[in-house]
């Protein structure tokens, strides 16, 4: 039977993490952000991260490969997003753009692919 809460959380995460590129592009254009680099770096402050690190996920899911892969990819995504934001807010506009279009985009795409794979696996469980 599919885990509907897991599927909902993954769908929400795909949408929310997709909007990060816009948030970071805005920070680059303005040279500032309402979010701190430290907060963005933390992978347990966004809604998906709170769920991922929270107590709702059953122990069996936590020991599975999909969970550990997504947890790692999600953390890498936030570290890279924070690096983009740090460059954007410290005046390194070209460095921020380069990182946004390069490493950040790659990590974002990898996270979304992983989330979709996890969702598809959960939908048929």
Short mmCIF file of the C-alpha atoms (twelve columns), coordinates in Angstrom:
data_MODEL
# 
_entry.id   MODEL 
# 
loop_
_atom_site.group_PDB 
_atom_site.id 
_atom_site.type_symbol 
_atom_site.label_atom_id 
_atom_site.label_alt_id 
_atom_site.label_comp_id 
_atom_site.label_asym_id 
_atom_site.label_seq_id 
_atom_site.Cartn_x 
_atom_site.Cartn_y 
_atom_site.Cartn_z 
_atom_site.pdbx_PDB_model_num 
ATOM 1   C CA . UNK A 1   0.000  0.000  0.000   1 
ATOM 2   C CA . UNK A 2   1.435  3.418  -0.941  1 
ATOM 3   C CA . UNK A 3   2.583  5.710  1.851   1 
ATOM 4   C CA . UNK A 4   0.442  8.755  1.057   1 
ATOM 5   C CA . UNK A 5   2.174  11.009 3.604   1 
ATOM 6   C CA . UNK A 6   5.576  10.158 2.135   1 
ATOM 7   C CA . UNK A 7   4.307  10.870 -1.374  1 
ATOM 8   C CA . UNK A 8   2.797  14.197 -0.272  1 
ATOM 9   C CA . UNK A 9   6.006  15.246 1.498   1 
ATOM 10  C CA . UNK A 10  8.057  14.378 -1.577  1 
ATOM 11  C CA . UNK A 11  5.707  16.285 -3.903  1 
ATOM 12  C CA . UNK A 12  5.868  19.315 -1.614  1 
ATOM 13  C CA . UNK A 13  9.664  19.061 -1.443  1 
ATOM 14  C CA . UNK A 14  10.028 18.938 -5.216  1 
ATOM 15  C CA . UNK A 15  8.025  22.149 -5.528  1 
ATOM 16  C CA . UNK A 16  9.716  23.937 -2.646  1 
ATOM 17  C CA . UNK A 17  13.237 23.054 -3.676  1 
ATOM 18  C CA . UNK A 18  12.485 24.003 -7.255  1 
ATOM 19  C CA . UNK A 19  11.749 27.544 -6.108  1 
ATOM 20  C CA . UNK A 20  15.190 27.935 -4.532  1 
ATOM 21  C CA . UNK A 21  16.764 28.898 -7.842  1 
ATOM 22  C CA . UNK A 22  14.393 31.880 -8.054  1 
ATOM 23  C CA . UNK A 23  15.126 32.861 -4.441  1 
ATOM 24  C CA . UNK A 24  18.860 32.686 -5.048  1 
ATOM 25  C CA . UNK A 25  18.633 34.559 -8.359  1 
ATOM 26  C CA . UNK A 26  16.727 37.318 -6.513  1 
ATOM 27  C CA . UNK A 27  19.419 37.443 -3.820  1 
ATOM 28  C CA . UNK A 28  22.091 37.709 -6.509  1 
ATOM 29  C CA . UNK A 29  20.238 40.552 -8.240  1 
ATOM 30  C CA . UNK A 30  19.624 42.454 -5.008  1 
ATOM 31  C CA . UNK A 31  22.883 41.574 -3.273  1 
ATOM 32  C CA . UNK A 32  20.921 40.705 -0.160  1 
ATOM 33  C CA . UNK A 33  18.455 38.197 1.249   1 
ATOM 34  C CA . UNK A 34  15.926 37.942 4.030   1 
ATOM 35  C CA . UNK A 35  17.442 34.570 4.936   1 
ATOM 36  C CA . UNK A 36  20.813 34.120 6.552   1 
ATOM 37  C CA . UNK A 37  23.521 31.976 5.030   1 
ATOM 38  C CA . UNK A 38  23.621 29.960 8.263   1 
ATOM 39  C CA . UNK A 39  19.893 29.193 8.144   1 
ATOM 40  C CA . UNK A 40  20.008 28.204 4.483   1 
ATOM 41  C CA . UNK A 41  22.969 25.903 5.164   1 
ATOM 42  C CA . UNK A 42  20.904 23.932 7.713   1 
ATOM 43  C CA . UNK A 43  19.017 21.106 6.047   1 
ATOM 44  C CA . UNK A 44  16.550 20.748 8.915   1 
ATOM 45  C CA . UNK A 45  14.936 24.213 8.814   1 
ATOM 46  C CA . UNK A 46  12.834 23.914 5.644   1 
ATOM 47  C CA . UNK A 47  9.519  22.037 5.836   1 
ATOM 48  C CA . UNK A 48  10.910 18.964 4.083   1 
ATOM 49  C CA . UNK A 49  14.029 18.954 6.262   1 
ATOM 50  C CA . UNK A 50  11.934 19.149 9.430   1 
ATOM 51  C CA . UNK A 51  9.941  16.162 8.215   1 
ATOM 52  C CA . UNK A 52  13.050 14.290 7.043   1 
ATOM 53  C CA . UNK A 53  14.782 14.758 10.403  1 
ATOM 54  C CA . UNK A 54  11.583 14.514 12.466  1 
ATOM 55  C CA . UNK A 55  9.872  11.604 14.134  1 
ATOM 56  C CA . UNK A 56  7.093  10.965 11.566  1 
ATOM 57  C CA . UNK A 57  9.191  8.631  9.440   1 
ATOM 58  C CA . UNK A 58  9.083  5.031  10.586  1 
ATOM 59  C CA . UNK A 59  12.309 3.227  11.551  1 
ATOM 60  C CA . UNK A 60  12.094 0.839  8.597   1 
ATOM 61  C CA . UNK A 61  12.020 3.745  6.117   1 
ATOM 62  C CA . UNK A 62  14.925 5.444  7.928   1 
ATOM 63  C CA . UNK A 63  17.141 2.393  7.464   1 
ATOM 64  C CA . UNK A 64  16.397 2.155  3.748   1 
ATOM 65  C CA . UNK A 65  18.726 3.259  0.982   1 
ATOM 66  C CA . UNK A 66  16.286 5.815  -0.523  1 
ATOM 67  C CA . UNK A 67  16.018 7.675  2.783   1 
ATOM 68  C CA . UNK A 68  19.783 7.816  3.328   1 
ATOM 69  C CA . UNK A 69  20.421 8.926  -0.258  1 
ATOM 70  C CA . UNK A 70  17.792 11.683 -0.081  1 
ATOM 71  C CA . UNK A 71  19.036 12.827 3.317   1 
ATOM 72  C CA . UNK A 72  22.568 13.175 1.906   1 
ATOM 73  C CA . UNK A 73  21.444 14.874 -1.326  1 
ATOM 74  C CA . UNK A 74  19.221 17.262 0.632   1 
ATOM 75  C CA . UNK A 75  22.107 18.259 2.905   1 
ATOM 76  C CA . UNK A 76  24.407 18.800 -0.103  1 
ATOM 77  C CA . UNK A 77  21.713 20.933 -1.758  1 
ATOM 78  C CA . UNK A 78  21.463 23.211 1.284   1 
ATOM 79  C CA . UNK A 79  25.235 23.554 1.627   1 
ATOM 80  C CA . UNK A 80  25.499 24.607 -2.003  1 
ATOM 81  C CA . UNK A 81  22.515 26.982 -1.744  1 
ATOM 82  C CA . UNK A 82  24.197 28.638 1.241   1 
ATOM 83  C CA . UNK A 83  27.435 28.981 -0.717  1 
ATOM 84  C CA . UNK A 84  25.550 30.720 -3.543  1 
ATOM 85  C CA . UNK A 85  23.846 33.012 -1.034  1 
ATOM 86  C CA . UNK A 86  27.129 33.821 0.686   1 
ATOM 87  C CA . UNK A 87  28.678 34.884 -2.603  1 
ATOM 88  C CA . UNK A 88  25.555 36.821 -3.579  1 
ATOM 89  C CA . UNK A 89  25.447 38.791 -0.345  1 
ATOM 90  C CA . UNK A 90  29.175 39.434 -0.185  1 
ATOM 91  C CA . UNK A 91  29.375 41.130 -3.579  1 
ATOM 92  C CA . UNK A 92  30.715 38.185 -5.598  1 
ATOM 93  C CA . UNK A 93  27.922 38.355 -8.166  1 
ATOM 94  C CA . UNK A 94  29.769 36.538 -10.940 1 
ATOM 95  C CA . UNK A 95  30.871 33.784 -8.550  1 
ATOM 96  C CA . UNK A 96  27.309 33.417 -7.283  1 
ATOM 97  C CA . UNK A 97  25.917 33.154 -10.821 1 
ATOM 98  C CA . UNK A 98  28.587 30.644 -11.811 1 
ATOM 99  C CA . UNK A 99  27.840 28.473 -8.761  1 
ATOM 100 C CA . UNK A 100 24.069 28.821 -9.233  1 
ATOM 101 C CA . UNK A 101 24.186 27.753 -12.869 1 
ATOM 102 C CA . UNK A 102 26.784 25.055 -12.285 1 
ATOM 103 C CA . UNK A 103 27.071 23.081 -9.065  1 
ATOM 104 C CA . UNK A 104 23.804 24.272 -7.532  1 
ATOM 105 C CA . UNK A 105 21.756 23.380 -10.628 1 
ATOM 106 C CA . UNK A 106 23.402 19.951 -10.771 1 
ATOM 107 C CA . UNK A 107 22.731 19.258 -7.078  1 
ATOM 108 C CA . UNK A 108 19.164 20.506 -7.393  1 
ATOM 109 C CA . UNK A 109 18.472 18.272 -10.391 1 
ATOM 110 C CA . UNK A 110 20.044 15.282 -8.645  1 
ATOM 111 C CA . UNK A 111 17.904 15.861 -5.543  1 
ATOM 112 C CA . UNK A 112 14.708 16.172 -7.601  1 
ATOM 113 C CA . UNK A 113 15.559 13.004 -9.569  1 
ATOM 114 C CA . UNK A 114 16.156 11.175 -6.291  1 
ATOM 115 C CA . UNK A 115 12.910 12.463 -4.815  1 
ATOM 116 C CA . UNK A 116 10.956 11.358 -7.890  1 
ATOM 117 C CA . UNK A 117 12.550 7.932  -7.761  1 
ATOM 118 C CA . UNK A 118 11.711 7.578  -4.058  1 
ATOM 119 C CA . UNK A 119 8.142  8.715  -4.745  1 
ATOM 120 C CA . UNK A 120 7.718  6.224  -7.584  1 
ATOM 121 C CA . UNK A 121 9.078  3.397  -5.439  1 
ATOM 122 C CA . UNK A 122 6.718  4.384  -2.599  1 
ATOM 123 C CA . UNK A 123 3.706  4.616  -4.891  1 
ATOM 124 C CA . UNK A 124 3.948  0.948  -5.814  1 
ATOM 125 C CA . UNK A 125 4.862  -0.337 -2.351  1 
# 
